[in-house]
Each structure stands twice: as C-alpha cells, then as structure tokens.
Coordinates of C-alpha atoms in Angstrom, one line a residue:
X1 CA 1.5 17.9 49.7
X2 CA 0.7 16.1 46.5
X3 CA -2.7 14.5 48.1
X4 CA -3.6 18.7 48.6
X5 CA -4.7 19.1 45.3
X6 CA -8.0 18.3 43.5
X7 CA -7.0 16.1 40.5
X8 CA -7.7 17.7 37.4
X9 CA -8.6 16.4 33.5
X10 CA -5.6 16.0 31.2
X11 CA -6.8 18.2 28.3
X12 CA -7.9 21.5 30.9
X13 CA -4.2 21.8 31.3
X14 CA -2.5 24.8 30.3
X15 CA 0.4 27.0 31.4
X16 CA 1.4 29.0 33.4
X17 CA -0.1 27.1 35.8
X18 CA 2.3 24.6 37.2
X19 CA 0.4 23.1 39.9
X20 CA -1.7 20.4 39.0
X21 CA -2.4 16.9 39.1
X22 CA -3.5 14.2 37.1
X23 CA -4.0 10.2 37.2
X24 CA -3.1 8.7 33.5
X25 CA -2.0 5.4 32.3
X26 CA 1.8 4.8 30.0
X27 CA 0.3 4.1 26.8
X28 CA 3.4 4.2 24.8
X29 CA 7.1 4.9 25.9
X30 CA 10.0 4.8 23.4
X31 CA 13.7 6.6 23.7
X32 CA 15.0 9.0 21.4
X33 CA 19.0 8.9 21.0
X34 CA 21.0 12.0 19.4
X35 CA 21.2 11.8 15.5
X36 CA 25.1 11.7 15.1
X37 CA 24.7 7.8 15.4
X38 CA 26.7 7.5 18.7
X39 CA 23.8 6.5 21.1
X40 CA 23.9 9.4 23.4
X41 CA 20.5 9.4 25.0
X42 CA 18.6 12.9 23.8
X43 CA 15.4 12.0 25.8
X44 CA 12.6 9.7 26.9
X45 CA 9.0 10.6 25.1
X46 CA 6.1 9.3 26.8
X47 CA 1.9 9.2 25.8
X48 CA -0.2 9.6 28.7
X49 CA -3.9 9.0 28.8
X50 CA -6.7 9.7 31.6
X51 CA -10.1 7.9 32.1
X52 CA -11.8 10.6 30.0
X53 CA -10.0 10.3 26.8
X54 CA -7.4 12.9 26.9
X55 CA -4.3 12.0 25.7
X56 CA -1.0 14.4 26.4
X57 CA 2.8 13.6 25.9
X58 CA 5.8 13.9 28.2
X59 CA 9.5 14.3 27.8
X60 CA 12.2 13.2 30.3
X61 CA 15.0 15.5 29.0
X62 CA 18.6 13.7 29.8
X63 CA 19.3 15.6 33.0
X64 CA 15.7 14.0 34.5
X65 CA 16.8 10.8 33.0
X66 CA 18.3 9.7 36.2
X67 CA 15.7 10.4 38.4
X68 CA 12.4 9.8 36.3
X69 CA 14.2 7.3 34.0
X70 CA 13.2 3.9 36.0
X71 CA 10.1 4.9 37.5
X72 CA 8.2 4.9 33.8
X73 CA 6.8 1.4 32.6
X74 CA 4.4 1.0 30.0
X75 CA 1.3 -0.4 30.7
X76 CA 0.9 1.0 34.4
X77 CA -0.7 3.7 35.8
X78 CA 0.5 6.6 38.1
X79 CA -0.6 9.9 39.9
X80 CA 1.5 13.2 38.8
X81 CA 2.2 16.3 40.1
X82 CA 3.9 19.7 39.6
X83 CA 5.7 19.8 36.2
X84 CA 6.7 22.8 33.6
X85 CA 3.8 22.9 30.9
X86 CA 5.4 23.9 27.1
X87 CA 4.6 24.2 23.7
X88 CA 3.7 20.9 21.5
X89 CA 5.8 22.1 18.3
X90 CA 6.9 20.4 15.8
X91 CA 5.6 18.0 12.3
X92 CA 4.7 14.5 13.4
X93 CA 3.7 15.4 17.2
X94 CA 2.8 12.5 19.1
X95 CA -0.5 14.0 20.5
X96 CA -3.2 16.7 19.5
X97 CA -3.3 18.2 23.0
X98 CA -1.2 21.6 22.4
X99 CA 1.2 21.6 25.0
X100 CA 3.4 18.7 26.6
X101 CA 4.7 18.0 30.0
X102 CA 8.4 18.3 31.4
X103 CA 9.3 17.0 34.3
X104 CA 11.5 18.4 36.7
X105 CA 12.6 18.4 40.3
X106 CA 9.7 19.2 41.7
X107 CA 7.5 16.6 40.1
X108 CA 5.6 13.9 42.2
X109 CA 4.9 10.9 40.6
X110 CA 3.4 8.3 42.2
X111 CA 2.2 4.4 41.3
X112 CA -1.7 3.9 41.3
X113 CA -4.7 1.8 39.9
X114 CA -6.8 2.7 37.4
X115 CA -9.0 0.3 35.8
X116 CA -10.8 3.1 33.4
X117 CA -8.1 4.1 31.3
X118 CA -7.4 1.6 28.6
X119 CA -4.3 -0.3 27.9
X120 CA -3.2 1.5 24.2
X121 CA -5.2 4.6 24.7
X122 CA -5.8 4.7 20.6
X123 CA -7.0 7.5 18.5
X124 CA -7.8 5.6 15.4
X125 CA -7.9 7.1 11.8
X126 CA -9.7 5.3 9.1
X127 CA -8.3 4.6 5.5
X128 CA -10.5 7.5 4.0
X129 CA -9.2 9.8 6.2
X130 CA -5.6 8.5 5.5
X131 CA -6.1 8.9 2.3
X132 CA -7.9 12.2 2.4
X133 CA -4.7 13.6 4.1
X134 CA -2.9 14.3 1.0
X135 CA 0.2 13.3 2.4
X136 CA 0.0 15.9 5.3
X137 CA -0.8 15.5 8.7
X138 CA 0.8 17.4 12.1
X139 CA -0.1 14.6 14.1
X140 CA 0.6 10.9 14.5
X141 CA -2.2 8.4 14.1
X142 CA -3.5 5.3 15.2
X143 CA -4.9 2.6 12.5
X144 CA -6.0 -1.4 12.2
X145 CA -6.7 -2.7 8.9
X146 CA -6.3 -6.4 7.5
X147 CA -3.4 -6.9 5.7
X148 CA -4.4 -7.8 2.1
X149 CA -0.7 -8.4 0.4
X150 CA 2.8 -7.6 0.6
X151 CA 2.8 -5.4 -2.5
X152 CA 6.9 -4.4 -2.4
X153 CA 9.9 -6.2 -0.9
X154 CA 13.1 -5.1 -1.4
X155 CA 16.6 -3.7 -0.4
X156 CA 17.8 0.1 -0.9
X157 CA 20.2 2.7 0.2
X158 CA 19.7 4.9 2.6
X159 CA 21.8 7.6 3.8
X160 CA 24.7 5.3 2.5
X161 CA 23.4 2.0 4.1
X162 CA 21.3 -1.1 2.9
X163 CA 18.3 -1.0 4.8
X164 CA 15.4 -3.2 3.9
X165 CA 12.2 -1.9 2.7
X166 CA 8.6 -3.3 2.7
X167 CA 5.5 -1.9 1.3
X168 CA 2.4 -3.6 2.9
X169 CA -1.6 -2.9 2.3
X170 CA -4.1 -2.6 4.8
X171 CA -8.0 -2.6 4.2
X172 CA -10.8 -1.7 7.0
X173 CA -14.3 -0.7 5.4
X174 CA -14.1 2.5 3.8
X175 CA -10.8 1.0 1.7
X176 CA -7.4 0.4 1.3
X177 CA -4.1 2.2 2.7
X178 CA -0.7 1.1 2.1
X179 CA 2.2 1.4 4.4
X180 CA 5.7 2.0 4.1
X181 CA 8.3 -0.4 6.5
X182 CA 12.0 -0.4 7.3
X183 CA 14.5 -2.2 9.0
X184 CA 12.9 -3.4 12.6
X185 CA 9.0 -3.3 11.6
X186 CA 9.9 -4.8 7.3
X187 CA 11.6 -7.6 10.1
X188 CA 8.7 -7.4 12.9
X189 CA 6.2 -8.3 9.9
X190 CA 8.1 -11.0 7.3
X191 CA 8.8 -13.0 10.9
X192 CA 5.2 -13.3 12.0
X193 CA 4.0 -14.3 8.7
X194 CA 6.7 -17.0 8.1
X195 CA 5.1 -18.5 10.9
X196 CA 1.2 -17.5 10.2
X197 CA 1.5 -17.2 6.8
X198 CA -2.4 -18.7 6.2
X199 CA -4.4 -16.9 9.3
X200 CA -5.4 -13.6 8.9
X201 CA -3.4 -10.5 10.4
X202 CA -5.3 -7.8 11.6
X203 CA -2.3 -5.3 12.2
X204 CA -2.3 -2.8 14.7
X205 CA -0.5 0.3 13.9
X206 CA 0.1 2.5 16.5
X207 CA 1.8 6.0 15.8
X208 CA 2.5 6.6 12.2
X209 CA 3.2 9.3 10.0
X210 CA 1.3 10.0 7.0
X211 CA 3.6 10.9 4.0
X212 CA 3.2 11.2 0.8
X213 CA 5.1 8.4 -1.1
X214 CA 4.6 7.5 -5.4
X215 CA 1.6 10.4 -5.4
X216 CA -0.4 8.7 -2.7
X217 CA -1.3 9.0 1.1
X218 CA 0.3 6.2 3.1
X219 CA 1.9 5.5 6.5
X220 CA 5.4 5.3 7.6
X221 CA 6.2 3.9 11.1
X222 CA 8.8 6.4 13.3
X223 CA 11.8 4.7 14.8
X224 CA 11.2 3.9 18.5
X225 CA 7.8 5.0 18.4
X226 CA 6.0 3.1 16.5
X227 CA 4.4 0.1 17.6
X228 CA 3.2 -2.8 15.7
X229 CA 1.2 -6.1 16.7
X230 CA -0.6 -8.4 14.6
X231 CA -4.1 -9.7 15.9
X232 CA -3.8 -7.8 19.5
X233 CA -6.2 -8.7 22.3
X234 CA -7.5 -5.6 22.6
X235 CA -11.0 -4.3 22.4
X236 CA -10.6 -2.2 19.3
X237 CA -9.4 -5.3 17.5
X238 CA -12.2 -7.3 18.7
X239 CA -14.3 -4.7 17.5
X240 CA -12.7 -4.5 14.6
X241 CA -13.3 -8.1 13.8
X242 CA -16.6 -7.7 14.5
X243 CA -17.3 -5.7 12.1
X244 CA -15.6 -8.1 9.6
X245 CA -17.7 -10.7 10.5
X246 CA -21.3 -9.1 10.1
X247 CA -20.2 -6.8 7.1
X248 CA -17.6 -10.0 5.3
X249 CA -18.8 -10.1 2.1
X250 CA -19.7 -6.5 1.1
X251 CA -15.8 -5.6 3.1
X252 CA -14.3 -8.2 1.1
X253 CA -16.2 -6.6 -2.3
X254 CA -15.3 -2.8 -1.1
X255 CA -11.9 -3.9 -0.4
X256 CA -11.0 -6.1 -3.8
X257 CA -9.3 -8.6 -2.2
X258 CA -10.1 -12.5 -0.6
X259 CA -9.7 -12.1 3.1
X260 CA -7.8 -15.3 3.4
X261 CA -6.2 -16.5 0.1
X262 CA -3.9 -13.4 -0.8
X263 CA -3.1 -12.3 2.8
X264 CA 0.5 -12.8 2.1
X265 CA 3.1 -13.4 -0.7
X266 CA 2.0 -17.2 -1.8
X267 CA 4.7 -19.7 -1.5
X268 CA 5.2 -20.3 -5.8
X269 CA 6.0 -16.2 -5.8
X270 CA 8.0 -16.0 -2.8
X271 CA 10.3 -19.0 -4.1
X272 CA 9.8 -19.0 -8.2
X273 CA 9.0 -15.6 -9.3
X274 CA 10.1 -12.8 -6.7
X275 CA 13.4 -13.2 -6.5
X276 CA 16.7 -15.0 -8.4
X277 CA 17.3 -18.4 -8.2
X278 CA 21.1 -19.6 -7.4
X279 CA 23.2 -22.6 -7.4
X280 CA 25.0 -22.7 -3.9
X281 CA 28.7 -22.2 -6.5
X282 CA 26.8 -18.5 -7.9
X283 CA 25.4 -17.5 -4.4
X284 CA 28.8 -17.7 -2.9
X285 CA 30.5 -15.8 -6.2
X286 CA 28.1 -13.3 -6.5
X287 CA 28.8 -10.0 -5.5
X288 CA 25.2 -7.8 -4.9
X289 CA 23.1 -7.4 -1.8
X290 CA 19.2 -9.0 -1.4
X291 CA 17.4 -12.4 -1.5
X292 CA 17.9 -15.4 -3.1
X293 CA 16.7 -18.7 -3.7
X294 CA 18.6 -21.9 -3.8
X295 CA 18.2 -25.6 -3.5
X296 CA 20.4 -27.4 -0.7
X297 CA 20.4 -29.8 1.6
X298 CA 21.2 -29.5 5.1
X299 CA 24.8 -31.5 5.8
X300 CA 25.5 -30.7 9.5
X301 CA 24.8 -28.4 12.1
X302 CA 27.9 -26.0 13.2
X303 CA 28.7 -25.6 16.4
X304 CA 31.3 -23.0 16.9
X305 CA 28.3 -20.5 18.3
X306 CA 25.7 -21.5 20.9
X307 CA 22.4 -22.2 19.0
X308 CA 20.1 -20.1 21.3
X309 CA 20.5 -16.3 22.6
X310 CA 18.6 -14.5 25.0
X311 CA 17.0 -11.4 23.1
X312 CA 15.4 -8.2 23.6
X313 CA 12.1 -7.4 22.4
X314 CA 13.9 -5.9 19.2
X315 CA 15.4 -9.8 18.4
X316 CA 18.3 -8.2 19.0
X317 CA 21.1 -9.7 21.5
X318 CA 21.4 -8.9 25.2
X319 CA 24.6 -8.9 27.2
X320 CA 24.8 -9.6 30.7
X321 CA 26.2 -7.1 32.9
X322 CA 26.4 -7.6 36.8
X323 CA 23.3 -9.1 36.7
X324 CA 21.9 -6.7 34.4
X325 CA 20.7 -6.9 30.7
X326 CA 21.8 -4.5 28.5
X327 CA 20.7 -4.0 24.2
X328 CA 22.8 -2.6 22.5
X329 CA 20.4 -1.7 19.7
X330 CA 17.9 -0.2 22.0
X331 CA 21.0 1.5 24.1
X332 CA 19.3 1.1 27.4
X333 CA 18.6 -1.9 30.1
X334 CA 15.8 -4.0 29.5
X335 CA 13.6 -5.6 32.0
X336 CA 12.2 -8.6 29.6
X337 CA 14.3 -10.9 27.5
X338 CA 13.0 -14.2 25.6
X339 CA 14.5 -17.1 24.3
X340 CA 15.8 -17.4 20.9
X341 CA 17.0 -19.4 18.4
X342 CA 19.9 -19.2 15.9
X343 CA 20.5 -22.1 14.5
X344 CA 24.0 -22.2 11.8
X345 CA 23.6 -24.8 9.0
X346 CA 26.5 -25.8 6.7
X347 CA 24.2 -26.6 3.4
X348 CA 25.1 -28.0 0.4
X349 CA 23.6 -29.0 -3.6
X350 CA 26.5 -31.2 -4.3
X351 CA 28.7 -29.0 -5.9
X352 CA 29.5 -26.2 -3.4
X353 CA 29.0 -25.8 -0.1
X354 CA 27.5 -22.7 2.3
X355 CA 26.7 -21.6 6.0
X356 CA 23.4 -20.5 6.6
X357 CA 22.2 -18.6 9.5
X358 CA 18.6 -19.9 10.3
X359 CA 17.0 -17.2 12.9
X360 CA 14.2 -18.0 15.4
X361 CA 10.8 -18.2 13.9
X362 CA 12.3 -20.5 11.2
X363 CA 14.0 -22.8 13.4
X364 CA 10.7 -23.0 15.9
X365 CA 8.7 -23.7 12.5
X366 CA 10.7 -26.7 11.5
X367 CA 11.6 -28.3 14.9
X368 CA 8.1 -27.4 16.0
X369 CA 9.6 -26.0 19.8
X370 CA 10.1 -23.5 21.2
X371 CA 13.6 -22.2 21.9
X372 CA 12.6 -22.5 25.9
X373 CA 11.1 -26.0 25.3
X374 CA 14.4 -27.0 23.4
X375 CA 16.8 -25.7 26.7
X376 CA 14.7 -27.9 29.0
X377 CA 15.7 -30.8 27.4
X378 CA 19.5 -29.7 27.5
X379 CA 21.1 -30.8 30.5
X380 CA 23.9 -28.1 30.1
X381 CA 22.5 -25.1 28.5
X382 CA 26.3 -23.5 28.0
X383 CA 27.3 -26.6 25.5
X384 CA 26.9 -25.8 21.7
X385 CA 26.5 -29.2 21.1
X386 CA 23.2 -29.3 18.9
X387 CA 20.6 -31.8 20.4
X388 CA 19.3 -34.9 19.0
X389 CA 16.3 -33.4 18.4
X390 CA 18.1 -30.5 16.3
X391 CA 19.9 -33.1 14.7
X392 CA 17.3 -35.1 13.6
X393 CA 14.5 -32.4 12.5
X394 CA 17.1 -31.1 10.5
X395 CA 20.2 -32.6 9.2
X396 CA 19.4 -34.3 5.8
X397 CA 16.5 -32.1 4.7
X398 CA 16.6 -31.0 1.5
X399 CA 14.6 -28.2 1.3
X400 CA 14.1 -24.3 -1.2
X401 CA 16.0 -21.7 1.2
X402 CA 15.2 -18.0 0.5
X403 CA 18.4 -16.4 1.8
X404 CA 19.4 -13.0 2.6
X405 CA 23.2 -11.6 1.4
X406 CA 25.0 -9.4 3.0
X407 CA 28.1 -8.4 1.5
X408 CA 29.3 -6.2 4.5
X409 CA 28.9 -9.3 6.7
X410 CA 31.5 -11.0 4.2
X411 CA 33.9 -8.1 4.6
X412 CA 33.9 -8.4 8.3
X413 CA 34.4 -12.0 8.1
X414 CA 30.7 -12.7 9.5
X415 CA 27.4 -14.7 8.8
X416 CA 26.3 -13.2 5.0
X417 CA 23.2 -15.8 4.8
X418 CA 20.5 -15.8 6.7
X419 CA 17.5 -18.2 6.4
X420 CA 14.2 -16.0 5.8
X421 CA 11.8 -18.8 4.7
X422 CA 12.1 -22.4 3.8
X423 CA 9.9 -24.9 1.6
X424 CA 10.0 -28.3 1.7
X425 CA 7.4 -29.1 -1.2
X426 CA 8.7 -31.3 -3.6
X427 CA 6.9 -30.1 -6.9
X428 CA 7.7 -26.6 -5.8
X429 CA 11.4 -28.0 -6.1
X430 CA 10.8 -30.1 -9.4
X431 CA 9.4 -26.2 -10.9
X432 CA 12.5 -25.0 -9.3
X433 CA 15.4 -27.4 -11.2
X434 CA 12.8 -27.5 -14.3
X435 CA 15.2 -24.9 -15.5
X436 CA 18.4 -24.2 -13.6
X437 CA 19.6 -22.4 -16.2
X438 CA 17.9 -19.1 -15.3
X439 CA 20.0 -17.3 -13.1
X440 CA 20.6 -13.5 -12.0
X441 CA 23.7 -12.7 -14.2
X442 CA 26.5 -12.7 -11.9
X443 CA 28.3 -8.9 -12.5
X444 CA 32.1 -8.8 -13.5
X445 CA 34.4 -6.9 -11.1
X446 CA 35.2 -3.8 -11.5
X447 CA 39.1 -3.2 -12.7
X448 CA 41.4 -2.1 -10.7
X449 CA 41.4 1.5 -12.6
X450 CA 39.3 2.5 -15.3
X451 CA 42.1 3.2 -17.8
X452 CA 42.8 -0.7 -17.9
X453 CA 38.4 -1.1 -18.9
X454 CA 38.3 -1.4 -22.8
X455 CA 34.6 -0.7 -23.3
X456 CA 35.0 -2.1 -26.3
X457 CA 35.4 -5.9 -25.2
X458 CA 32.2 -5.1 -23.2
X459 CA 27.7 -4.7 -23.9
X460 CA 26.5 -1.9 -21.1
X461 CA 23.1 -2.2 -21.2
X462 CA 21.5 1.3 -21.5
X463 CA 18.1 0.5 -19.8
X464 CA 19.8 -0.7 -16.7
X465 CA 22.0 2.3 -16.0
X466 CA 19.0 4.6 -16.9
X467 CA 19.2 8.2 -19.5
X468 CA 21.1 9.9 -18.3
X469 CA 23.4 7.9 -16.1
X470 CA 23.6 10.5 -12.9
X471 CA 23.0 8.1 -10.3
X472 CA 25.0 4.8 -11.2
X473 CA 28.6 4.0 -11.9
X474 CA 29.2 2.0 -15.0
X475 CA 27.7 -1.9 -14.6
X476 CA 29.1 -4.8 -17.0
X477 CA 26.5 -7.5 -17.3
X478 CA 26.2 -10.5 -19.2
X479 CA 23.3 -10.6 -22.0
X480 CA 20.2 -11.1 -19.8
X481 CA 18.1 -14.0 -20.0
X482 CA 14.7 -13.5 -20.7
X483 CA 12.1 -15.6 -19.8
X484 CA 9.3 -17.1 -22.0
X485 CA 6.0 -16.2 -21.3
X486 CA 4.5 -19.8 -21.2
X487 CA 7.3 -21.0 -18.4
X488 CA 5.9 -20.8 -14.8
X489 CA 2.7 -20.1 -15.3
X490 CA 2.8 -17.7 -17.9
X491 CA 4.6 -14.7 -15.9
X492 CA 6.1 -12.5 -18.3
X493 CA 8.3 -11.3 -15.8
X494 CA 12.4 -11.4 -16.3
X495 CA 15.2 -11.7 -14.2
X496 CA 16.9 -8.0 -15.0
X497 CA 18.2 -6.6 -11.8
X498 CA 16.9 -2.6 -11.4
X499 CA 20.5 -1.7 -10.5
X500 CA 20.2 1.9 -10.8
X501 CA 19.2 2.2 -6.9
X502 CA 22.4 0.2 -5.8
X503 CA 25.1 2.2 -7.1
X504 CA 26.6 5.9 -6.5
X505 CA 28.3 7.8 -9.5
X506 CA 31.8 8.2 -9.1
X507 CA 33.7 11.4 -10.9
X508 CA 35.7 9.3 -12.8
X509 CA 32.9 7.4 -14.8
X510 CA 30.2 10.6 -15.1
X511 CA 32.0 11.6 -18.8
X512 CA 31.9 8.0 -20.0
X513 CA 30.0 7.5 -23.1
X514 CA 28.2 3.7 -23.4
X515 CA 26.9 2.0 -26.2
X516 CA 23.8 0.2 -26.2
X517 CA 23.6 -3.9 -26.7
X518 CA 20.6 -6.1 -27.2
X519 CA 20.0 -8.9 -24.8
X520 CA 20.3 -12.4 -26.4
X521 CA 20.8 -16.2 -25.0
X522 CA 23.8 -17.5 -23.9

C-alpha cells in the first residue's frame, strides 16, 4: 500500500492532506522529558531532511513512543508514510518548514538508502546575521566558527542549583559571535581542550537559540538538542577551513585574534591568575563552591572504586540491566557506550592530605592510553587494583591541580574534587609557591542564630554584598589581600570573590544595617 504512492518533496507538504510520502534522512534526534524533574518521557523530537534541501521536524508523542520509539536512529535514512500534519508553533522551533509531522497508527516507516541527503543536514547562519538578530529569532540555527578564547568560566545558581557556566567566542569571516554554555556542553568543551589545548577547534554548533545576553546577540545551546563537535569531518567544515586557508591573514585581521596562540585559556591564566590558589589544609576547610588551584603530589592511588566505567555519550554512567544499558541522565537505553576512566588519587603538599577524582581525558593525557588500551593489559577487568602502568605514570608526581569543589558532594559523603586540568611545569610551580601567601579568604561560619552575631567584632565589606543588599545574606570576610601590580606579570587583578551571585537573602538579615571597612594586609 505504502509503495502506491508517488513520493513527494518535504517542503510541498501541507494539511489536510494526510496521505503522502517522503524519503528523508535523521539529522538530529534528541528526547524531551516533562519539566517537573521526574524523568517522565514528554516526547521524542526528530529533524528530517530530503535530497532537495527541505528540512521538517517530527514528534513521537509518549503513546507512539512504544511503537516508533526504537525504529528512529540518527544518521539513517527511511521511507515514510501517512501521518497527521500540524502546526509548527512555538519560540525556538527547530525548523522553518511551518508545520510538523505526528506520527500515528497508521504511519509506514520503512528503512532505505539514500546517498543524496547529507549526514547533518545544516542550515548555517553566519556571525553577521547572528549578530543582526537582535537577540530574536523564531527559529534555531546552525553555525561553525573558530573558537578564538574562553572569554568567561564560572559557577552560578540557577533555579536554586550550581550549574556551571562558560562563555566561548567564535569567529568565521564576517566576525565574531559569542556563545553562552551550561552544564553538559561548558563540560563537552573544557574536556576536549584539556586534551587539544594547542590545535585549532573549529566548533560545530548545531541548533541554538539566539538570545540576547549583556546587550548583545549570542547563542545558547538547548538541552538535548543541541549538538556540539569540534573539527567534524563533514563537508561544511572542510569548506569552512578552506576558506581559512585562502583568506588566513585578512580572517585573522577581520577577526582580531591569532588563530593559534589565544585559542584557549593559556596555561599561566588557567593556573596563576583565573582562579584562587589553596594549600591542600584551606581547600579541605573552605566552605564555597568553584575551582581551585593547589600544589600536591600524588601519594597513592585508592582503590575502593573500579578505575574505569563504561559511559554514555553524555560521560555519564551506564547501568547494566538484563543485558541492557540504561543512562540515567539521558533516561532512556543507549545503544553505544565507551570506555572511561576515573581514576581517585589521595594527594598531598606535606601538611594535609586530599582525594581527588581525576576524570577521563585527564587520566588518558598523563598515562598516554586509552581507557580500552589500559583494560587489555588487565587480566581481570572486575579488580580495582590499579595497574603498574597506573602506578607508575602517576604515583609520585608532583604536579599544579585545578580542582573543582562541590560542597553538596561533601554533604552526601561523596567525591567533592575533581581533577579538571593538571601542569607539570616546574617554573609554572616556582611562580605558584613565589607567594603562598595569597589566598581566597576562607569565609567564617555563619552562627547558629543571628542574635548571638555581634557586628561589631566584625568588617562587612560593602562592595562585596553590593547597594543595596537584596540579593545576599550577610558575608564575614577577612581583610582582602590585594595584589601588587608588578607581581605575575603585572596583572592588576585581585583575589576578591564576587559573592553577590552565591547567596539568597534570608528575612531575617534584609533589615540589617552594615558598616563599611577598608581592606588592609594581614
């Protein structure tokens, strides 16, 4: 019955016509989960692209879940027939083609071959059109651009959690854009450049929103949908670096930036300016979330957890269920799982002591193997028992960790370190203990009620808190200490924490009146 109809051309379809049919490729396929956080599958979106360009989405609602929900794969090509055509409503639709397909129980879908439609089916914006969006724009777009620099890294709250936030900037040659990362894709990109951190990363960014972020245009991935990959081998990244190569020096002009040398964060920011330095004692005592540097070396490798995990393409965890894999951060079944490292450490500087969690593309870079090259040399792959390869790439190094705390790992008794970069250059480590003295200010604790505070025994800095103080609660710091402008290569920079987008106001501290203190030297 399907084989009785004429195939037809994705963008001529249009209700009420329900008979039709159409041979497209799965360009992009992601699940969508209900928003009350309790992983109850809402639907399965799905891009679909023909040979002539036309590009439509398609929704397996929950109740065609069961029947459609295996059939799909990305990357492969099939033949379908009969579904409900709808509306495309909505800000931040996946497609431009006005309506989008249902499924239903009439649908035929059938696998095919189709060598004309390409792989990722992209519709690529430029940065002047990004940029010329003003923030606004009803579809998602396509973009590839060479990252320049990582020009924000931080930790904020969102919706009551600490989620990680990255601010990248991409240039192709009609300018700059910047894009705005969380959670998964800040992760996706700080892991591949602690492993490529000197090759440049064309970055393919497929299906972002353009918002409107500090005053500017810039792009925001979507969770689920959004894919990224760095230096594809696909022929609009070739073509892309094509154009590079013949255009190189007036691009590199245009863009302001040298293609090769400020790519990523250098190693003397990353470890010296960016972030706090620690002694091992003031990690383990201090009491905020981010990154931090320290000095230690590594004293023995624990082995109370296996050092390798099979993962899911989101690095997260698979369990094994009847011969099944199953992610609990993607809630669904995966077909594909790769093997990973994770590596615990038990590091020390001589005075205190602390367990590190080193993750997979930190681990591969030191040991230089691969997680899968490391198994085959284990003759049983269910011991813990680090190898003697393990133990000898890495027990005994003394090396700069940048190290990630967690504080709600520490309250459930977890990992709170984890390992996001290592150095092991020694006059980067001489600049390091030039002056150990220069430290974050660990903050006091709060009392147990704020009738037994005496502000008077205490300086609240002002500037910290912000006029007025409607978003913090009351912070009691030790005078800051301020860096001179001729240590570490002149950065003017100090060590002040911004503090005002870590804390909620509490009722009890909003009619609190502070005095203000000037910062000295201890």
């Amino acid at each position: 019955m399907a084989n009785s109809f004429s195939l037809g051309i994705v963008n001529a379809l249009c209700p009420p016509s329900q008979i039709w049919s159409v041979i497209v490729r799965v360009v992009r396929l992601w699940t969508v989960y209900t928003c009350n956080g309790n992983g109850v599958l809402k639907s399965v979106e799905i891009i679909l692209m023909d040979q002539y360009g036309g590009k439509i989405q398609c929704s397996l609602r929950r109740e065609m879940y069961v029947k459609w929900g295996q059939t799909f794969m990305e990357g492969n090509v099939y033949k379908i027939t009969f579904g409900r055509l709808v509306p495309n409503l909505g800000p931040f639709r996946a497609t431009e083609h006005p309506f989008k397909i249902l499924l239903n129980h009439d649908s035929i879908v059938v696998p095919c071959e189709n060598t004309l439609i390409p792989m990722w089916g992209l519709s690529l914006k430029n940065s002047e059109q990004v940029n010329m969006a003003c923030g606004r724009s009803d579809c998602l777009v396509d973009f590839i651009g060479l990252l320049t620099c990582i020009v924000e890294e931080r930790t904020c709250v969102k919706k009551g959690k600490m989620s990680k936030m990255m601010i990248i900037e991409l240039a192709d040659d009609k300018g700059r854009v910047q894009c705005v990362l969380f959670e998964e894709h800040a992760k996706f990109v700080t892991d591949y450049l602690s492993i490529h951190s000197t090759e440049e990363a064309i970055l393919v960014f497929q299906l972002a929103k353009i918002k409107k972020f500090r005053g500017k245009s810039v792009l925001q991935g979507v969770v689920g949908a959004t894919r990224l990959s760095f230096n594809a081998q696909i022929p609009e990244v070739l073509s892309f670096w094509n154009e590079i190569m013949v255009t190189d020096t007036q691009f590199a002009d245009e863009a302001g930036f040298n293609m090769i040398e400020n790519s990523v964060v250098s190693v003397y920011d990353d470890f010296i300016k960016n972030h706090p330095r620690k002694t091992v004692k003031s990690l383990n005592e201090t009491i905020e979330d981010g990154d931090f540097v320290v000095r230690a070396k590594i004293v023995t490798l624990l082995e109370d957890d296996s050092w390798w995990y099979l993962a899911c393409k989101c690095s997260r965890a698979v369990m094994n269920e009847n011969g099944h894999y199953y992610c609990s951060g993607c809630f669904r079944l995966v077909n594909y799982v790769a093997l990973r490292f994770r590596i615990k450490l038990q590091v020390s500087d001589g005075v205190d002591s602390a367990d590190f969690v080193m993750p997979d593309s930190i681990a591969e870079n030191l040991l230089k193997k691969t997680c899968s090259q490391m198994l085959n040399e284990v003759e049983d792959p269910n011991c813990t028992r680090a190898t003697t390869v393990m133990q000898e790439g890495l027990v005994g190094r003394d090396l700069l960790f940048k190290v990630e705390k967690n504080l709600v790992n520490v309250y459930n008794f977890e990992d709170p370190y984890t390992v996001k970069r290592v150095c092991d250059d020694f006059d980067l480590m001489e600049v390091f203990m030039a002056n150990s003295s220069v430290e974050t200010p660990i903050m006091a604790k709060f009392p147990s009620s704020f009738s037994e505070l005496n502000l008077d025994d205490y300086e609240i800095d002002m500037k910290l808190l912000g006029s007025p103080p409607d978003l913090v609660v009351p912070v009691i710091v030790k005078p800051a200490i301020e860096r001179s402008t001729t240590e570490y290569g002149g950065c003017s920079k100090s060590f002040k924490r911004k503090l005002e987008d870590e804390f909620v106001v509490e009722e009890e501290f909003q009619n609190v009146k502070f005095k203000e203190c000037k910062y000295g030297t201890d």
